[in-house]
Amino acid sequence: MFGATLIMAILAVAHAIPQVSDSYGQSEKPRLISADESIVCSRASYLAYRKVGTEIGELMLDSSPIPKNAADKQRIIDALAQVTPSGDGTQVFVSYTPTGKVFSTTCAASTCTLEEMEIPMQACLTENWDNCVHSLVRHAGTNYCLLEASN
């Protein structure tokens, strides 16, 4: 009887403690959405990419930090939407953070080679020297945003 009472007391206390979600949860907040709502960046989008990353390419890409200024974030995400990622082919996108300019490539097969995945990054760095980030991967008709939406 004492054991059952103790368990009930522990459960009552545990239920009373507020649940805190960490930044690695599936929460859709914070998130960043393009003006036309075609591109959504969130932790959930990045985690969805991580689940299928090995199907997408030989290189698993990390989430990319972007400027903290809200206007800079919006410019980058809107520039991605303007290039209109579409189709079922696998595409890799890199953004130049100061202007939002987008560099991209479409891979020959559904799984990109390491060399194909780095084409847009090399183009961005050749033109700008720095401030280039992997920003989006499109695979099998789904956009996977790699931009870190928090902060």
JSON list of C-alpha atoms in Angstrom, two decimals:
[
{"chain": "A", "resi": 1, "resn": "MET", "atom": "CA", "xyz": [0.00, 0.00, 0.00]},
{"chain": "A", "resi": 2, "resn": "PHE", "atom": "CA", "xyz": [2.83, 2.38, 0.90]},
{"chain": "A", "resi": 3, "resn": "GLY", "atom": "CA", "xyz": [4.46, 1.73, -2.52]},
{"chain": "A", "resi": 4, "resn": "ALA", "atom": "CA", "xyz": [1.28, 2.62, -4.41]},
{"chain": "A", "resi": 5, "resn": "THR", "atom": "CA", "xyz": [0.86, 5.82, -2.39]},
{"chain": "A", "resi": 6, "resn": "LEU", "atom": "CA", "xyz": [4.48, 6.79, -3.02]},
{"chain": "A", "resi": 7, "resn": "ILE", "atom": "CA", "xyz": [4.10, 6.22, -6.77]},
{"chain": "A", "resi": 8, "resn": "MET", "atom": "CA", "xyz": [0.92, 8.29, -6.86]},
{"chain": "A", "resi": 9, "resn": "ALA", "atom": "CA", "xyz": [2.66, 11.12, -4.97]},
{"chain": "A", "resi": 10, "resn": "ILE", "atom": "CA", "xyz": [5.62, 11.06, -7.40]},
{"chain": "A", "resi": 11, "resn": "LEU", "atom": "CA", "xyz": [3.30, 11.13, -10.39]},
{"chain": "A", "resi": 12, "resn": "ALA", "atom": "CA", "xyz": [1.33, 14.06, -8.92]},
{"chain": "A", "resi": 13, "resn": "VAL", "atom": "CA", "xyz": [4.54, 16.05, -8.34]},
{"chain": "A", "resi": 14, "resn": "ALA", "atom": "CA", "xyz": [5.90, 15.20, -11.81]},
{"chain": "A", "resi": 15, "resn": "HIS", "atom": "CA", "xyz": [2.63, 16.31, -13.42]},
{"chain": "A", "resi": 16, "resn": "ALA", "atom": "CA", "xyz": [2.75, 19.62, -11.53]},
{"chain": "A", "resi": 17, "resn": "ILE", "atom": "CA", "xyz": [6.21, 20.50, -12.84]},
{"chain": "A", "resi": 18, "resn": "PRO", "atom": "CA", "xyz": [5.93, 22.62, -16.02]},
{"chain": "A", "resi": 19, "resn": "GLN", "atom": "CA", "xyz": [7.14, 20.84, -19.11]},
{"chain": "A", "resi": 20, "resn": "VAL", "atom": "CA", "xyz": [10.02, 22.61, -20.81]},
{"chain": "A", "resi": 21, "resn": "SER", "atom": "CA", "xyz": [10.83, 21.94, -24.44]},
{"chain": "A", "resi": 22, "resn": "ASP", "atom": "CA", "xyz": [14.45, 22.20, -25.49]},
{"chain": "A", "resi": 23, "resn": "SER", "atom": "CA", "xyz": [15.65, 23.50, -28.84]},
{"chain": "A", "resi": 24, "resn": "TYR", "atom": "CA", "xyz": [16.06, 19.94, -30.10]},
{"chain": "A", "resi": 25, "resn": "GLY", "atom": "CA", "xyz": [12.38, 19.09, -29.85]},
{"chain": "A", "resi": 26, "resn": "GLN", "atom": "CA", "xyz": [9.94, 18.83, -32.69]},
{"chain": "A", "resi": 27, "resn": "SER", "atom": "CA", "xyz": [8.45, 22.23, -31.89]},
{"chain": "A", "resi": 28, "resn": "GLU", "atom": "CA", "xyz": [7.52, 24.38, -34.85]},
{"chain": "A", "resi": 29, "resn": "LYS", "atom": "CA", "xyz": [8.58, 27.50, -32.93]},
{"chain": "A", "resi": 30, "resn": "PRO", "atom": "CA", "xyz": [10.66, 29.38, -33.60]},
{"chain": "A", "resi": 31, "resn": "ARG", "atom": "CA", "xyz": [10.28, 29.16, -37.33]},
{"chain": "A", "resi": 32, "resn": "LEU", "atom": "CA", "xyz": [11.00, 31.34, -40.31]},
{"chain": "A", "resi": 33, "resn": "ILE", "atom": "CA", "xyz": [8.58, 31.49, -43.25]},
{"chain": "A", "resi": 34, "resn": "SER", "atom": "CA", "xyz": [9.07, 33.08, -46.67]},
{"chain": "A", "resi": 35, "resn": "ALA", "atom": "CA", "xyz": [6.63, 35.83, -47.66]},
{"chain": "A", "resi": 36, "resn": "ASP", "atom": "CA", "xyz": [4.90, 33.47, -50.10]},
{"chain": "A", "resi": 37, "resn": "GLU", "atom": "CA", "xyz": [4.92, 30.67, -47.46]},
{"chain": "A", "resi": 38, "resn": "SER", "atom": "CA", "xyz": [6.67, 28.22, -49.81]},
{"chain": "A", "resi": 39, "resn": "ILE", "atom": "CA", "xyz": [9.76, 27.86, -47.59]},
{"chain": "A", "resi": 40, "resn": "VAL", "atom": "CA", "xyz": [9.50, 27.11, -43.86]},
{"chain": "A", "resi": 41, "resn": "CYS", "atom": "CA", "xyz": [12.59, 26.89, -41.68]},
{"chain": "A", "resi": 42, "resn": "SER", "atom": "CA", "xyz": [12.25, 25.30, -38.26]},
{"chain": "A", "resi": 43, "resn": "ARG", "atom": "CA", "xyz": [14.01, 22.79, -36.08]},
{"chain": "A", "resi": 44, "resn": "ALA", "atom": "CA", "xyz": [11.42, 20.23, -37.20]},
{"chain": "A", "resi": 45, "resn": "SER", "atom": "CA", "xyz": [12.33, 20.82, -40.86]},
{"chain": "A", "resi": 46, "resn": "TYR", "atom": "CA", "xyz": [16.00, 20.26, -40.11]},
{"chain": "A", "resi": 47, "resn": "LEU", "atom": "CA", "xyz": [15.28, 17.12, -38.09]},
{"chain": "A", "resi": 48, "resn": "ALA", "atom": "CA", "xyz": [13.19, 15.77, -40.98]},
{"chain": "A", "resi": 49, "resn": "TYR", "atom": "CA", "xyz": [16.22, 16.32, -43.24]},
{"chain": "A", "resi": 50, "resn": "ARG", "atom": "CA", "xyz": [18.47, 14.43, -40.80]},
{"chain": "A", "resi": 51, "resn": "LYS", "atom": "CA", "xyz": [16.17, 11.40, -41.05]},
{"chain": "A", "resi": 52, "resn": "VAL", "atom": "CA", "xyz": [16.57, 11.16, -44.84]},
{"chain": "A", "resi": 53, "resn": "GLY", "atom": "CA", "xyz": [19.98, 12.80, -45.23]},
{"chain": "A", "resi": 54, "resn": "THR", "atom": "CA", "xyz": [21.78, 9.64, -46.34]},
{"chain": "A", "resi": 55, "resn": "GLU", "atom": "CA", "xyz": [19.20, 9.18, -49.13]},
{"chain": "A", "resi": 56, "resn": "ILE", "atom": "CA", "xyz": [19.85, 12.76, -50.27]},
{"chain": "A", "resi": 57, "resn": "GLY", "atom": "CA", "xyz": [23.60, 12.78, -50.53]},
{"chain": "A", "resi": 58, "resn": "GLU", "atom": "CA", "xyz": [27.04, 11.56, -49.57]},
{"chain": "A", "resi": 59, "resn": "LEU", "atom": "CA", "xyz": [27.49, 14.60, -47.33]},
{"chain": "A", "resi": 60, "resn": "MET", "atom": "CA", "xyz": [25.25, 15.22, -44.29]},
{"chain": "A", "resi": 61, "resn": "LEU", "atom": "CA", "xyz": [24.83, 18.98, -43.95]},
{"chain": "A", "resi": 62, "resn": "ASP", "atom": "CA", "xyz": [24.54, 20.78, -40.61]},
{"chain": "A", "resi": 63, "resn": "SER", "atom": "CA", "xyz": [22.02, 23.48, -39.84]},
{"chain": "A", "resi": 64, "resn": "SER", "atom": "CA", "xyz": [23.41, 26.88, -40.74]},
{"chain": "A", "resi": 65, "resn": "PRO", "atom": "CA", "xyz": [23.36, 29.84, -38.38]},
{"chain": "A", "resi": 66, "resn": "ILE", "atom": "CA", "xyz": [22.10, 33.02, -40.00]},
{"chain": "A", "resi": 67, "resn": "PRO", "atom": "CA", "xyz": [22.15, 36.65, -38.86]},
{"chain": "A", "resi": 68, "resn": "LYS", "atom": "CA", "xyz": [20.14, 37.52, -35.75]},
{"chain": "A", "resi": 69, "resn": "ASN", "atom": "CA", "xyz": [18.55, 40.55, -37.41]},
{"chain": "A", "resi": 70, "resn": "ALA", "atom": "CA", "xyz": [14.99, 39.65, -38.44]},
{"chain": "A", "resi": 71, "resn": "ALA", "atom": "CA", "xyz": [15.22, 41.66, -41.70]},
{"chain": "A", "resi": 72, "resn": "ASP", "atom": "CA", "xyz": [18.39, 39.76, -42.73]},
{"chain": "A", "resi": 73, "resn": "LYS", "atom": "CA", "xyz": [16.71, 36.42, -42.02]},
{"chain": "A", "resi": 74, "resn": "GLN", "atom": "CA", "xyz": [13.64, 37.39, -44.03]},
{"chain": "A", "resi": 75, "resn": "ARG", "atom": "CA", "xyz": [15.75, 38.57, -46.99]},
{"chain": "A", "resi": 76, "resn": "ILE", "atom": "CA", "xyz": [17.58, 35.22, -47.12]},
{"chain": "A", "resi": 77, "resn": "ILE", "atom": "CA", "xyz": [14.42, 33.11, -46.89]},
{"chain": "A", "resi": 78, "resn": "ASP", "atom": "CA", "xyz": [12.56, 35.25, -49.46]},
{"chain": "A", "resi": 79, "resn": "ALA", "atom": "CA", "xyz": [15.49, 34.97, -51.88]},
{"chain": "A", "resi": 80, "resn": "LEU", "atom": "CA", "xyz": [15.29, 31.17, -51.55]},
{"chain": "A", "resi": 81, "resn": "ALA", "atom": "CA", "xyz": [11.58, 31.28, -52.36]},
{"chain": "A", "resi": 82, "resn": "GLN", "atom": "CA", "xyz": [12.24, 33.42, -55.45]},
{"chain": "A", "resi": 83, "resn": "VAL", "atom": "CA", "xyz": [14.43, 30.72, -57.02]},
{"chain": "A", "resi": 84, "resn": "THR", "atom": "CA", "xyz": [11.34, 28.50, -56.77]},
{"chain": "A", "resi": 85, "resn": "PRO", "atom": "CA", "xyz": [12.75, 25.09, -55.83]},
{"chain": "A", "resi": 86, "resn": "SER", "atom": "CA", "xyz": [10.58, 22.60, -57.69]},
{"chain": "A", "resi": 87, "resn": "GLY", "atom": "CA", "xyz": [10.49, 19.16, -59.22]},
{"chain": "A", "resi": 88, "resn": "ASP", "atom": "CA", "xyz": [11.41, 15.76, -57.86]},
{"chain": "A", "resi": 89, "resn": "GLY", "atom": "CA", "xyz": [15.14, 15.97, -58.55]},
{"chain": "A", "resi": 90, "resn": "THR", "atom": "CA", "xyz": [17.54, 16.55, -55.67]},
{"chain": "A", "resi": 91, "resn": "GLN", "atom": "CA", "xyz": [18.73, 20.14, -55.44]},
{"chain": "A", "resi": 92, "resn": "VAL", "atom": "CA", "xyz": [21.21, 21.81, -53.07]},
{"chain": "A", "resi": 93, "resn": "PHE", "atom": "CA", "xyz": [21.05, 25.55, -52.30]},
{"chain": "A", "resi": 94, "resn": "VAL", "atom": "CA", "xyz": [23.60, 27.87, -50.71]},
{"chain": "A", "resi": 95, "resn": "SER", "atom": "CA", "xyz": [22.86, 31.46, -49.68]},
{"chain": "A", "resi": 96, "resn": "TYR", "atom": "CA", "xyz": [25.19, 34.43, -49.41]},
{"chain": "A", "resi": 97, "resn": "THR", "atom": "CA", "xyz": [24.03, 35.92, -46.11]},
{"chain": "A", "resi": 98, "resn": "PRO", "atom": "CA", "xyz": [24.69, 39.67, -46.67]},
{"chain": "A", "resi": 99, "resn": "THR", "atom": "CA", "xyz": [22.51, 39.84, -49.80]},
{"chain": "A", "resi": 100, "resn": "GLY", "atom": "CA", "xyz": [20.50, 36.60, -49.84]},
{"chain": "A", "resi": 101, "resn": "LYS", "atom": "CA", "xyz": [21.85, 35.66, -53.29]},
{"chain": "A", "resi": 102, "resn": "VAL", "atom": "CA", "xyz": [21.23, 31.96, -53.95]},
{"chain": "A", "resi": 103, "resn": "PHE", "atom": "CA", "xyz": [23.57, 29.46, -55.60]},
{"chain": "A", "resi": 104, "resn": "SER", "atom": "CA", "xyz": [22.24, 26.02, -56.51]},
{"chain": "A", "resi": 105, "resn": "THR", "atom": "CA", "xyz": [22.78, 22.77, -58.32]},
{"chain": "A", "resi": 106, "resn": "THR", "atom": "CA", "xyz": [20.59, 19.86, -59.38]},
{"chain": "A", "resi": 107, "resn": "CYS", "atom": "CA", "xyz": [22.17, 16.47, -58.84]},
{"chain": "A", "resi": 108, "resn": "ALA", "atom": "CA", "xyz": [22.32, 13.92, -61.65]},
{"chain": "A", "resi": 109, "resn": "ALA", "atom": "CA", "xyz": [20.71, 11.18, -59.53]},
{"chain": "A", "resi": 110, "resn": "SER", "atom": "CA", "xyz": [18.36, 11.29, -56.55]},
{"chain": "A", "resi": 111, "resn": "THR", "atom": "CA", "xyz": [21.39, 10.86, -54.26]},
{"chain": "A", "resi": 112, "resn": "CYS", "atom": "CA", "xyz": [23.96, 13.62, -54.72]},
{"chain": "A", "resi": 113, "resn": "THR", "atom": "CA", "xyz": [27.66, 12.94, -54.83]},
{"chain": "A", "resi": 114, "resn": "LEU", "atom": "CA", "xyz": [29.96, 14.82, -52.49]},
{"chain": "A", "resi": 115, "resn": "GLU", "atom": "CA", "xyz": [31.20, 16.87, -55.45]},
{"chain": "A", "resi": 116, "resn": "GLU", "atom": "CA", "xyz": [27.66, 17.81, -56.55]},
{"chain": "A", "resi": 117, "resn": "MET", "atom": "CA", "xyz": [26.71, 18.89, -53.03]},
{"chain": "A", "resi": 118, "resn": "GLU", "atom": "CA", "xyz": [29.64, 21.27, -52.85]},
{"chain": "A", "resi": 119, "resn": "ILE", "atom": "CA", "xyz": [29.12, 22.95, -56.27]},
{"chain": "A", "resi": 120, "resn": "PRO", "atom": "CA", "xyz": [26.90, 25.79, -54.97]},
{"chain": "A", "resi": 121, "resn": "MET", "atom": "CA", "xyz": [29.18, 26.40, -51.95]},
{"chain": "A", "resi": 122, "resn": "GLN", "atom": "CA", "xyz": [32.24, 26.59, -54.19]},
{"chain": "A", "resi": 123, "resn": "ALA", "atom": "CA", "xyz": [30.46, 29.04, -56.51]},
{"chain": "A", "resi": 124, "resn": "CYS", "atom": "CA", "xyz": [29.40, 31.24, -53.59]},
{"chain": "A", "resi": 125, "resn": "LEU", "atom": "CA", "xyz": [32.84, 31.24, -52.00]},
{"chain": "A", "resi": 126, "resn": "THR", "atom": "CA", "xyz": [34.54, 31.93, -55.34]},
{"chain": "A", "resi": 127, "resn": "GLU", "atom": "CA", "xyz": [32.36, 35.00, -55.82]},
{"chain": "A", "resi": 128, "resn": "ASN", "atom": "CA", "xyz": [32.22, 36.23, -52.22]},
{"chain": "A", "resi": 129, "resn": "TRP", "atom": "CA", "xyz": [35.04, 34.64, -50.18]},
{"chain": "A", "resi": 130, "resn": "ASP", "atom": "CA", "xyz": [32.88, 34.12, -47.08]},
{"chain": "A", "resi": 131, "resn": "ASN", "atom": "CA", "xyz": [29.41, 34.38, -45.51]},
{"chain": "A", "resi": 132, "resn": "CYS", "atom": "CA", "xyz": [28.06, 31.45, -47.53]},
{"chain": "A", "resi": 133, "resn": "VAL", "atom": "CA", "xyz": [25.75, 28.90, -45.88]},
{"chain": "A", "resi": 134, "resn": "HIS", "atom": "CA", "xyz": [24.00, 25.73, -46.98]},
{"chain": "A", "resi": 135, "resn": "SER", "atom": "CA", "xyz": [20.40, 26.89, -46.81]},
{"chain": "A", "resi": 136, "resn": "LEU", "atom": "CA", "xyz": [18.05, 24.36, -48.43]},
{"chain": "A", "resi": 137, "resn": "VAL", "atom": "CA", "xyz": [17.93, 20.88, -49.87]},
{"chain": "A", "resi": 138, "resn": "ARG", "atom": "CA", "xyz": [15.05, 19.72, -52.05]},
{"chain": "A", "resi": 139, "resn": "HIS", "atom": "CA", "xyz": [14.57, 15.98, -52.39]},
{"chain": "A", "resi": 140, "resn": "ALA", "atom": "CA", "xyz": [11.66, 13.93, -53.74]},
{"chain": "A", "resi": 141, "resn": "GLY", "atom": "CA", "xyz": [9.44, 17.02, -53.91]},
{"chain": "A", "resi": 142, "resn": "THR", "atom": "CA", "xyz": [10.10, 18.15, -50.33]},
{"chain": "A", "resi": 143, "resn": "ASN", "atom": "CA", "xyz": [12.02, 21.24, -49.20]},
{"chain": "A", "resi": 144, "resn": "TYR", "atom": "CA", "xyz": [14.32, 20.76, -46.20]},
{"chain": "A", "resi": 145, "resn": "CYS", "atom": "CA", "xyz": [15.44, 24.08, -44.78]},
{"chain": "A", "resi": 146, "resn": "LEU", "atom": "CA", "xyz": [18.90, 24.04, -43.24]},
{"chain": "A", "resi": 147, "resn": "LEU", "atom": "CA", "xyz": [18.74, 27.58, -41.85]},
{"chain": "A", "resi": 148, "resn": "GLU", "atom": "CA", "xyz": [18.68, 27.83, -38.08]},
{"chain": "A", "resi": 149, "resn": "ALA", "atom": "CA", "xyz": [15.46, 29.66, -37.26]},
{"chain": "A", "resi": 150, "resn": "SER", "atom": "CA", "xyz": [16.15, 30.29, -33.57]},
{"chain": "A", "resi": 151, "resn": "ASN", "atom": "CA", "xyz": [17.54, 33.51, -32.07]}
]
